[in-house]
Amino acid sequence: MTLNGAAAEASPGSDTTAAELVRDELGLTGTKVACGAGVCGACTLLVDGTPTASCLLPATALAGRTVTTVEGLAGPDGLHPVQRAFAAHDGMQCGYCTPGFVVEAAAFVDRHRAEHGDTRPSRAEIADALAGHLCRCGAYEGIYAAVAAACAGEHDTESPLPPPRAEAEEKVTGRARYTTDVRPEGCWEAVLVRSTRAHARVAAVDAGGAVHVDLLGADRTVRYVGQPLLAVAAPTPAEARAAAERVAVDYRDLPAALDPAAAHHAGAPVVYPTREAQNAAPSNNEGPPLPGRWRGNLRGPSGFGWRGGTAVRRVKDAAKRGDRRLVAEVFRTGPQVHTALEPHACVARWDEHGDLHLHTSTQAVVGVAEAAAKRWGLPRERVHVTAEHVGGGFGAKGGLRVEVVAAAELARAAGAPVRLVFDRAEELTDAGHRPGARVELGLLADAKGDLAALTMDAYNDGGMSTGGMVATLGLLMYGNAPRRLRDFDVLTNRPPGAPFRGPGGAQFHWALEQGVDMMAERLGEDPLALRRRWDGNRKRRALYDWAAALPVWAERTRGAGTGRFRRGVGVAAANWIYLTDPATVVDLVVEDGAVVARSAVQDIGTGSRSVITDVVRTELGLPADRVRVGVGRSGWSYAPGSNGSRTTASIGPAARDAARALREEVRRRAPGAVSGSGALDPEALKSLEGTQAGGRRRRDRGGYLTPVALPGMGAPGRGLTGAVHVMEVEVDTLLGQVRPLRCWAGISAGRMYNDRLARNQCEGGVVQGIGYALYEQRRDDPVTGAVLTTNLEDYRIPGIGDTPEITVHFHEEGWEHVVGGGVGIGEVSTIGVAAAVGNAVHDATGWRPREVPIRPDRLLEGIGLK
Amino acid sequence: MDFLSPDTWAGALAAKAARPEAVPVMGGTDVMVELNLGRRRPHALLDLTRVPELARWGAEDGYTRVGAGVSYTRLVERVGSRAPALAAAARSVASPQIRNRGSVGGNLGGASPAGDCHPPLLAAGALVELASAAGVRRVPASEFYLGPGRTVRREDELVAAVLVPEPRGPQVFAKVGPRNAMVIAVVSFALALDVAARRAGTGIGSAGPTPLRARAAEEFLAREFDWAGGADPSPEAARRFGDLVAGAARPIDDVRGSAAYRRHALAVLARRAWARCAAEVRGGGV
């Protein structure tokens, strides 16, 4: 074949796909495989100029063809215009889907320009062209902008400006290397053997002579279909699969609790029968689980609030007298699966000194290194964790997970590097999920319309994991009226949950923020005005004022519409805590005429590399090519994990502190190299080789809410971040479908370190919230407990055509006490979105959705139209 | 697994005769998914992408003969006006990369009840051409499907082509998917009218073990349709037609939709299809 302009030869096996050929045999790892079913488009190649899903193409079908991979898109004049456009408009976050998008978009742009000249295609045309691609980060707004601009001929020459994302060029060219792209010489492949039973004691396992590691706990019990019980390794993937198939497991079946609605009934099979087993239950939350008493499969309540007795009494009395100012409602959510496009993966190797090397797709580089050191009894510096690029995380890639444990153990047993990569079915079953919840809400207003009481009981469905924290989040909203907030875990023999972008927040706001809208209706008050009144916070009041002034809000028609297609506008507010990690440091050194930063921080698409890059460039007034930032190695300077929206608020201030320290060091050594404005003379850097300075995350004015940072939590800072989402939808009342048309996202989190990347992350938050509200539903077999939605066709995350036009507004004041003036946005930008959709659907139809996803059949049943 | 890759039609038929268990693969958009997801591990694949005959199309005795290997993209671009409902179905398939590779032949070979091409083939009264080393036969689409993934095709036969009658009136295809972008059908419906003969054909997809026709609905529409003027149906007639179509379906509850929703959506699609055909007759589009 002709590959990227040159003749290439290969003799692939008959069961090799084209994707495997280019990745594994030809080493062109820009092409990704994420679904294996032609749904996600990450593997798209041009075959004779035509975009083709290479995971569905036998490699032998490439014989005699002209093949172009993302690595071959660039021409003699540099990058393809579409690559430049994706970089300039930041049409990416984690970058794992980017090569596929770029290859398809290049073909579309070339054809469009040939047929229509340099004109901008419509949004619908772009959506059609890219319908076969999925971006879990939700970077679709940037992609729309990039494709339209490339079609219009705006990127035919290189931009004089650096792209907003530091590693954009690596991502659009396929050079960015992820864990799944790492395959060292002599590397073995590992496969997990998973339970086929929902609940069983494992009497015996026969590994059939394979190199293996046992993964069962002390009680030798499996508690869900898909639970890893053994891992095997072999020199090739095919041999490893065959070895896994030969493993014989002798199960002694136990009765299983599969239905969360019945799991706490008397006589239901008990998931954790002993105290030891209960204590060993995995947590689906960050930090230690809240205390809670066990009664069979019910754990809890872990109760919070203030004047809880008053709250309960007021709500009960109001119910008795039939008070219209009482909103008492039950809301439901199901499990939402993270679905990062890069699956969980680890390549483990022990070197000749006994050091452990882990290349892993993690959102906690330091956390993995520390946990691995502890587990294998090594000094921390002898565990070397690398995560140069990470294809999304969203909470599911924290800590020392099974892929790391298994790969490291197998590598020791095999005496060879071992690679373990989840397939999509494993990813959709056992990589964690946002637990479902049944939320009982009581919301009472007094005669003046003020909040008189809030009660919330949340029954959290995290499968066989504990740690649900939904109702507890009622501490964060609407002042200090009396409230009782109780969380329960309902245990079942289903896969364990994991923290997911704003853990508990999406479930909580789905219930509360629709309840507030119901209250507004009862009080005859504008929903924004009511929120503004109840929420005394000045920063968030600014967001309500901004939202109230939006034409879509001011000019909306009130009351349910008529006709087949009905439009509605909904609003929802959300608050989140602000965390930072005071132990964060950034070190700078002058090397090869450039200022170089090396940080352990991982970049899972949230832009941590770019935050450090921008701060150093700006602070030192240096051009782009004079600042280099390396991230994702545990041996580099300490940074926290990417969870709890804390990364930017930790590394940003430390980077600025380091840059200032470096400037002083340079001034000391070469006074002439620092200008009056504090900029460094780029030319002078050459003679300053080796100059170093370190910076740390200095303390906020007023300190933190706790005197010391909490393990696994960081320091909770002063102030809550806020979001107000305004969503416009169109409901098809005949087919029951909901189409989000436009969304406005107002965010109060202070100054943004990198405006475009911050907007991108908020846009993605809207997209994920829409998926939660409308499409995403994990389905489990009620008889066997097996997850049924094991591919991306059936577990439906939003595509580009599902994306409304999104406008992001930052209210930056109010965070002056924070070093650097800005805090994290990852979580607050998504947790309220589904409720905004729910409120918009109600506005359009008069029907109140109480369960996500708002499926067409539920909507039709709700509006009673047949 | 053996990979057979003949480059002539005769060679393909001979290979299939010698290895009847070989699974034919064109674009791979169904077969390769099953392989990748571990649902199937055949002993042999019969790659048909190098057989030039399969990629041809042309007119033949009142039919348009579309080779089994013509990609959806080609079908839309080149055959569109000669088989409007089929082209509309092809246009709605998945995504550009899938349309570039997938073909009607693959859709028929796999015979998934959710395949987009089946309803228009049923509605238009198309023939499926099956070939083996022993000979060629043509089977009406309405007799082709037996069950999920099962058809009247014998082990030694290959799908050679479909023959779609030249349109004699308006044709429409519509489907409902689970989200806006990249949709697999929750339910789909095709309607093809023969204005001169005052006959109607229907096809229902994703709502039964096989693609289905709604014969009672066809007869009802043939009686009630305003063949001369193209007036809109009365609300009662439209409702009745929708009910008859929904009643012909045999849907199940699955991860993509409930049986009740499928019936409801089919009735909506059917009513709308009638209205669109009527508008086309009114507009003199045929």
PDB file of N, CA and C in Angstrom, chain A residues 33-90:
ATOM      1  N   VAL A  33      -8.154   3.361  19.008  1.00  0.00           N
ATOM      2  CA  VAL A  33      -9.285   2.433  19.013  1.00  0.00           C
ATOM      3  C   VAL A  33     -10.001   2.623  20.339  1.00  0.00           C
ATOM      4  N   ALA A  34     -11.256   3.022  20.281  1.00  0.00           N
ATOM      5  CA  ALA A  34     -11.953   3.288  21.542  1.00  0.00           C
ATOM      6  C   ALA A  34     -13.240   2.498  21.699  1.00  0.00           C
ATOM      7  N   CYS A  35     -13.852   2.046  20.592  1.00  0.00           N
ATOM      8  CA  CYS A  35     -15.124   1.333  20.776  1.00  0.00           C
ATOM      9  C   CYS A  35     -15.152  -0.009  20.060  1.00  0.00           C
ATOM     10  N   GLY A  36     -14.378  -0.166  18.995  1.00  0.00           N
ATOM     11  CA  GLY A  36     -14.365  -1.431  18.270  1.00  0.00           C
ATOM     12  C   GLY A  36     -15.664  -1.723  17.540  1.00  0.00           C
ATOM     13  N   ALA A  37     -16.508  -0.722  17.397  1.00  0.00           N
ATOM     14  CA  ALA A  37     -17.812  -0.971  16.789  1.00  0.00           C
ATOM     15  C   ALA A  37     -18.188   0.077  15.743  1.00  0.00           C
ATOM     16  N   GLY A  38     -17.236   0.912  15.369  1.00  0.00           N
ATOM     17  CA  GLY A  38     -17.522   1.902  14.331  1.00  0.00           C
ATOM     18  C   GLY A  38     -18.411   3.032  14.803  1.00  0.00           C
ATOM     19  N   VAL A  39     -18.519   3.214  16.097  1.00  0.00           N
ATOM     20  CA  VAL A  39     -19.412   4.244  16.627  1.00  0.00           C
ATOM     21  C   VAL A  39     -18.672   5.532  16.970  1.00  0.00           C
ATOM     22  N   CYS A  40     -17.456   5.412  17.500  1.00  0.00           N
ATOM     23  CA  CYS A  40     -16.802   6.596  18.078  1.00  0.00           C
ATOM     24  C   CYS A  40     -15.926   7.338  17.083  1.00  0.00           C
ATOM     25  N   GLY A  41     -15.460   6.650  16.028  1.00  0.00           N
ATOM     26  CA  GLY A  41     -14.706   7.339  14.981  1.00  0.00           C
ATOM     27  C   GLY A  41     -13.252   7.636  15.305  1.00  0.00           C
ATOM     28  N   ALA A  42     -12.767   7.234  16.490  1.00  0.00           N
ATOM     29  CA  ALA A  42     -11.387   7.565  16.861  1.00  0.00           C
ATOM     30  C   ALA A  42     -10.368   6.889  15.948  1.00  0.00           C
ATOM     31  N   CYS A  43     -10.795   5.837  15.249  1.00  0.00           N
ATOM     32  CA  CYS A  43      -9.865   5.063  14.417  1.00  0.00           C
ATOM     33  C   CYS A  43      -9.924   5.446  12.946  1.00  0.00           C
ATOM     34  N   THR A  44     -10.549   6.574  12.628  1.00  0.00           N
ATOM     35  CA  THR A  44     -10.793   6.915  11.223  1.00  0.00           C
ATOM     36  C   THR A  44      -9.509   7.156  10.434  1.00  0.00           C
ATOM     37  N   LEU A  45      -9.430   6.503   9.285  1.00  0.00           N
ATOM     38  CA  LEU A  45      -8.320   6.692   8.329  1.00  0.00           C
ATOM     39  C   LEU A  45      -8.911   7.121   6.997  1.00  0.00           C
ATOM     40  N   LEU A  46      -8.069   7.680   6.136  1.00  0.00           N
ATOM     41  CA  LEU A  46      -8.493   7.879   4.758  1.00  0.00           C
ATOM     42  C   LEU A  46      -7.967   6.703   3.936  1.00  0.00           C
ATOM     43  N   VAL A  47      -8.891   5.984   3.291  1.00  0.00           N
ATOM     44  CA  VAL A  47      -8.516   4.904   2.382  1.00  0.00           C
ATOM     45  C   VAL A  47      -8.907   5.362   0.985  1.00  0.00           C
ATOM     46  N   ASP A  48      -7.931   5.545   0.128  1.00  0.00           N
ATOM     47  CA  ASP A  48      -8.153   6.169  -1.178  1.00  0.00           C
ATOM     48  C   ASP A  48      -8.934   7.476  -1.019  1.00  0.00           C
ATOM     49  N   GLY A  49      -8.601   8.211   0.002  1.00  0.00           N
ATOM     50  CA  GLY A  49      -9.194   9.527   0.221  1.00  0.00           C
ATOM     51  C   GLY A  49     -10.522   9.518   0.954  1.00  0.00           C
ATOM     52  N   THR A  50     -11.052   8.330   1.252  1.00  0.00           N
ATOM     53  CA  THR A  50     -12.380   8.225   1.852  1.00  0.00           C
ATOM     54  C   THR A  50     -12.260   7.880   3.337  1.00  0.00           C
ATOM     55  N   PRO A  51     -12.920   8.665   4.213  1.00  0.00           N
ATOM     56  CA  PRO A  51     -12.862   8.345   5.640  1.00  0.00           C
ATOM     57  C   PRO A  51     -13.444   6.963   5.924  1.00  0.00           C
ATOM     58  N   THR A  52     -12.729   6.177   6.695  1.00  0.00           N
ATOM     59  CA  THR A  52     -13.085   4.786   6.938  1.00  0.00           C
ATOM     60  C   THR A  52     -12.782   4.437   8.391  1.00  0.00           C
ATOM     61  N   ALA A  53     -13.703   3.706   8.993  1.00  0.00           N
ATOM     62  CA  ALA A  53     -13.477   3.244  10.372  1.00  0.00           C
ATOM     63  C   ALA A  53     -12.531   2.046  10.313  1.00  0.00           C
ATOM     64  N   SER A  54     -11.299   2.256  10.752  1.00  0.00           N
ATOM     65  CA  SER A  54     -10.284   1.213  10.527  1.00  0.00           C
ATOM     66  C   SER A  54     -10.429   0.045  11.495  1.00  0.00           C
ATOM     67  N   CYS A  55     -11.211   0.200  12.564  1.00  0.00           N
ATOM     68  CA  CYS A  55     -11.413  -0.941  13.457  1.00  0.00           C
ATOM     69  C   CYS A  55     -12.342  -1.958  12.815  1.00  0.00           C
ATOM     70  N   LEU A  56     -13.044  -1.549  11.742  1.00  0.00           N
ATOM     71  CA  LEU A  56     -13.975  -2.458  11.072  1.00  0.00           C
ATOM     72  C   LEU A  56     -13.442  -2.915   9.728  1.00  0.00           C
ATOM     73  N   LEU A  57     -12.171  -2.670   9.506  1.00  0.00           N
ATOM     74  CA  LEU A  57     -11.596  -2.986   8.203  1.00  0.00           C
ATOM     75  C   LEU A  57     -10.521  -4.053   8.384  1.00  0.00           C
ATOM     76  N   PRO A  58     -10.668  -5.205   7.725  1.00  0.00           N
ATOM     77  CA  PRO A  58      -9.575  -6.175   7.798  1.00  0.00           C
ATOM     78  C   PRO A  58      -8.306  -5.545   7.224  1.00  0.00           C
ATOM     79  N   ALA A  59      -7.190  -5.785   7.873  1.00  0.00           N
ATOM     80  CA  ALA A  59      -5.940  -5.155   7.437  1.00  0.00           C
ATOM     81  C   ALA A  59      -5.616  -5.523   6.000  1.00  0.00           C
ATOM     82  N   THR A  60      -5.964  -6.750   5.617  1.00  0.00           N
ATOM     83  CA  THR A  60      -5.634  -7.190   4.261  1.00  0.00           C
ATOM     84  C   THR A  60      -6.361  -6.360   3.209  1.00  0.00           C
ATOM     85  N   ALA A  61      -7.460  -5.718   3.605  1.00  0.00           N
ATOM     86  CA  ALA A  61      -8.200  -4.897   2.650  1.00  0.00           C
ATOM     87  C   ALA A  61      -7.440  -3.629   2.268  1.00  0.00           C
ATOM     88  N   LEU A  62      -6.326  -3.367   2.944  1.00  0.00           N
ATOM     89  CA  LEU A  62      -5.545  -2.177   2.599  1.00  0.00           C
ATOM     90  C   LEU A  62      -4.583  -2.437   1.440  1.00  0.00           C
ATOM     91  N   ALA A  63      -4.447  -3.695   1.036  1.00  0.00           N
ATOM     92  CA  ALA A  63      -3.480  -4.028  -0.013  1.00  0.00           C
ATOM     93  C   ALA A  63      -3.757  -3.212  -1.274  1.00  0.00           C
ATOM     94  N   GLY A  64      -2.743  -2.526  -1.753  1.00  0.00           N
ATOM     95  CA  GLY A  64      -2.861  -1.758  -2.981  1.00  0.00           C
ATOM     96  C   GLY A  64      -3.553  -0.415  -2.825  1.00  0.00           C
ATOM     97  N   ARG A  65      -3.982  -0.095  -1.615  1.00  0.00           N
ATOM     98  CA  ARG A  65      -4.717   1.152  -1.409  1.00  0.00           C
ATOM     99  C   ARG A  65      -3.764   2.281  -1.010  1.00  0.00           C
ATOM    100  N   THR A  66      -4.302   3.506  -1.102  1.00  0.00           N
ATOM    101  CA  THR A  66      -3.584   4.670  -0.603  1.00  0.00           C
ATOM    102  C   THR A  66      -4.183   5.034   0.745  1.00  0.00           C
ATOM    103  N   VAL A  67      -3.354   4.985   1.754  1.00  0.00           N
ATOM    104  CA  VAL A  67      -3.839   5.160   3.116  1.00  0.00           C
ATOM    105  C   VAL A  67      -3.212   6.408   3.727  1.00  0.00           C
ATOM    106  N   THR A  68      -4.059   7.224   4.347  1.00  0.00           N
ATOM    107  CA  THR A  68      -3.548   8.395   5.059  1.00  0.00           C
ATOM    108  C   THR A  68      -4.000   8.321   6.505  1.00  0.00           C
ATOM    109  N   THR A  69      -3.044   8.385   7.418  1.00  0.00           N
ATOM    110  CA  THR A  69      -3.377   8.447   8.842  1.00  0.00           C
ATOM    111  C   THR A  69      -3.203   9.893   9.301  1.00  0.00           C
ATOM    112  N   VAL A  70      -3.555  10.145  10.544  1.00  0.00           N
ATOM    113  CA  VAL A  70      -3.438  11.519  11.041  1.00  0.00           C
ATOM    114  C   VAL A  70      -2.004  12.009  10.940  1.00  0.00           C
ATOM    115  N   GLU A  71      -1.052  11.083  11.036  1.00  0.00           N
ATOM    116  CA  GLU A  71       0.354  11.476  10.943  1.00  0.00           C
ATOM    117  C   GLU A  71       0.715  11.961   9.542  1.00  0.00           C
ATOM    118  N   GLY A  72      -0.096  11.561   8.547  1.00  0.00           N
ATOM    119  CA  GLY A  72       0.229  11.917   7.168  1.00  0.00           C
ATOM    120  C   GLY A  72      -0.613  13.046   6.615  1.00  0.00           C
ATOM    121  N   LEU A  73      -1.418  13.691   7.454  1.00  0.00           N
ATOM    122  CA  LEU A  73      -2.295  14.752   6.949  1.00  0.00           C
ATOM    123  C   LEU A  73      -1.520  16.002   6.546  1.00  0.00           C
ATOM    124  N   ALA A  74      -0.455  16.288   7.276  1.00  0.00           N
ATOM    125  CA  ALA A  74       0.305  17.498   6.984  1.00  0.00           C
ATOM    126  C   ALA A  74       0.959  17.389   5.610  1.00  0.00           C
ATOM    127  N   GLY A  75       1.072  18.493   4.923  1.00  0.00           N
ATOM    128  CA  GLY A  75       1.693  18.515   3.600  1.00  0.00           C
ATOM    129  C   GLY A  75       3.030  19.208   3.662  1.00  0.00           C
ATOM    130  N   PRO A  76       3.596  19.492   2.488  1.00  0.00           N
ATOM    131  CA  PRO A  76       4.899  20.162   2.461  1.00  0.00           C
ATOM    132  C   PRO A  76       4.847  21.554   3.079  1.00  0.00           C
ATOM    133  N   ASP A  77       3.653  22.178   3.105  1.00  0.00           N
ATOM    134  CA  ASP A  77       3.549  23.526   3.672  1.00  0.00           C
ATOM    135  C   ASP A  77       3.189  23.507   5.151  1.00  0.00           C
ATOM    136  N   GLY A  78       3.314  22.360   5.756  1.00  0.00           N
ATOM    137  CA  GLY A  78       2.991  22.300   7.180  1.00  0.00           C
ATOM    138  C   GLY A  78       1.674  21.589   7.414  1.00  0.00           C
ATOM    139  N   LEU A  79       1.062  21.883   8.536  1.00  0.00           N
ATOM    140  CA  LEU A  79      -0.147  21.180   8.931  1.00  0.00           C
ATOM    141  C   LEU A  79      -1.284  21.415   7.937  1.00  0.00           C
ATOM    142  N   HIS A  80      -2.191  20.463   7.875  1.00  0.00           N
ATOM    143  CA  HIS A  80      -3.418  20.662   7.116  1.00  0.00           C
ATOM    144  C   HIS A  80      -4.201  21.799   7.775  1.00  0.00           C
ATOM    145  N   PRO A  81      -4.884  22.632   6.968  1.00  0.00           N
ATOM    146  CA  PRO A  81      -5.626  23.759   7.563  1.00  0.00           C
ATOM    147  C   PRO A  81      -6.547  23.323   8.704  1.00  0.00           C
ATOM    148  N   VAL A  82      -7.103  22.136   8.589  1.00  0.00           N
ATOM    149  CA  VAL A  82      -8.022  21.692   9.628  1.00  0.00           C
ATOM    150  C   VAL A  82      -7.267  21.413  10.943  1.00  0.00           C
ATOM    151  N   GLN A  83      -6.053  20.941  10.817  1.00  0.00           N
ATOM    152  CA  GLN A  83      -5.256  20.732  12.037  1.00  0.00           C
ATOM    153  C   GLN A  83      -4.956  22.069  12.709  1.00  0.00           C
ATOM    154  N   ARG A  84      -4.586  23.049  11.889  1.00  0.00           N
ATOM    155  CA  ARG A  84      -4.330  24.385  12.456  1.00  0.00           C
ATOM    156  C   ARG A  84      -5.592  24.934  13.104  1.00  0.00           C
ATOM    157  N   ALA A  85      -6.727  24.697  12.449  1.00  0.00           N
ATOM    158  CA  ALA A  85      -7.989  25.246  12.962  1.00  0.00           C
ATOM    159  C   ALA A  85      -8.377  24.580  14.282  1.00  0.00           C
ATOM    160  N   PHE A  86      -8.222  23.261  14.374  1.00  0.00           N
ATOM    161  CA  PHE A  86      -8.527  22.588  15.639  1.00  0.00           C
ATOM    162  C   PHE A  86      -7.639  23.137  16.757  1.00  0.00           C
ATOM    163  N   ALA A  87      -6.377  23.417  16.437  1.00  0.00           N
ATOM    164  CA  ALA A  87      -5.483  23.957  17.453  1.00  0.00           C
ATOM    165  C   ALA A  87      -5.899  25.378  17.832  1.00  0.00           C
ATOM    166  N   ALA A  88      -6.215  26.190  16.844  1.00  0.00           N
ATOM    167  CA  ALA A  88      -6.514  27.599  17.106  1.00  0.00           C
ATOM    168  C   ALA A  88      -7.829  27.770  17.865  1.00  0.00           C
ATOM    169  N   HIS A  89      -8.822  26.928  17.552  1.00  0.00           N
ATOM    170  CA  HIS A  89     -10.137  27.061  18.198  1.00  0.00           C
ATOM    171  C   HIS A  89     -10.293  26.105  19.376  1.00  0.00           C
ATOM    172  N   ASP A  90      -9.252  25.425  19.705  1.00  0.00           N
ATOM    173  CA  ASP A  90      -9.250  24.465  20.803  1.00  0.00           C
ATOM    174  C   ASP A  90     -10.403  23.464  20.664  1.00  0.00           C
TER     175      ASP A  90
END
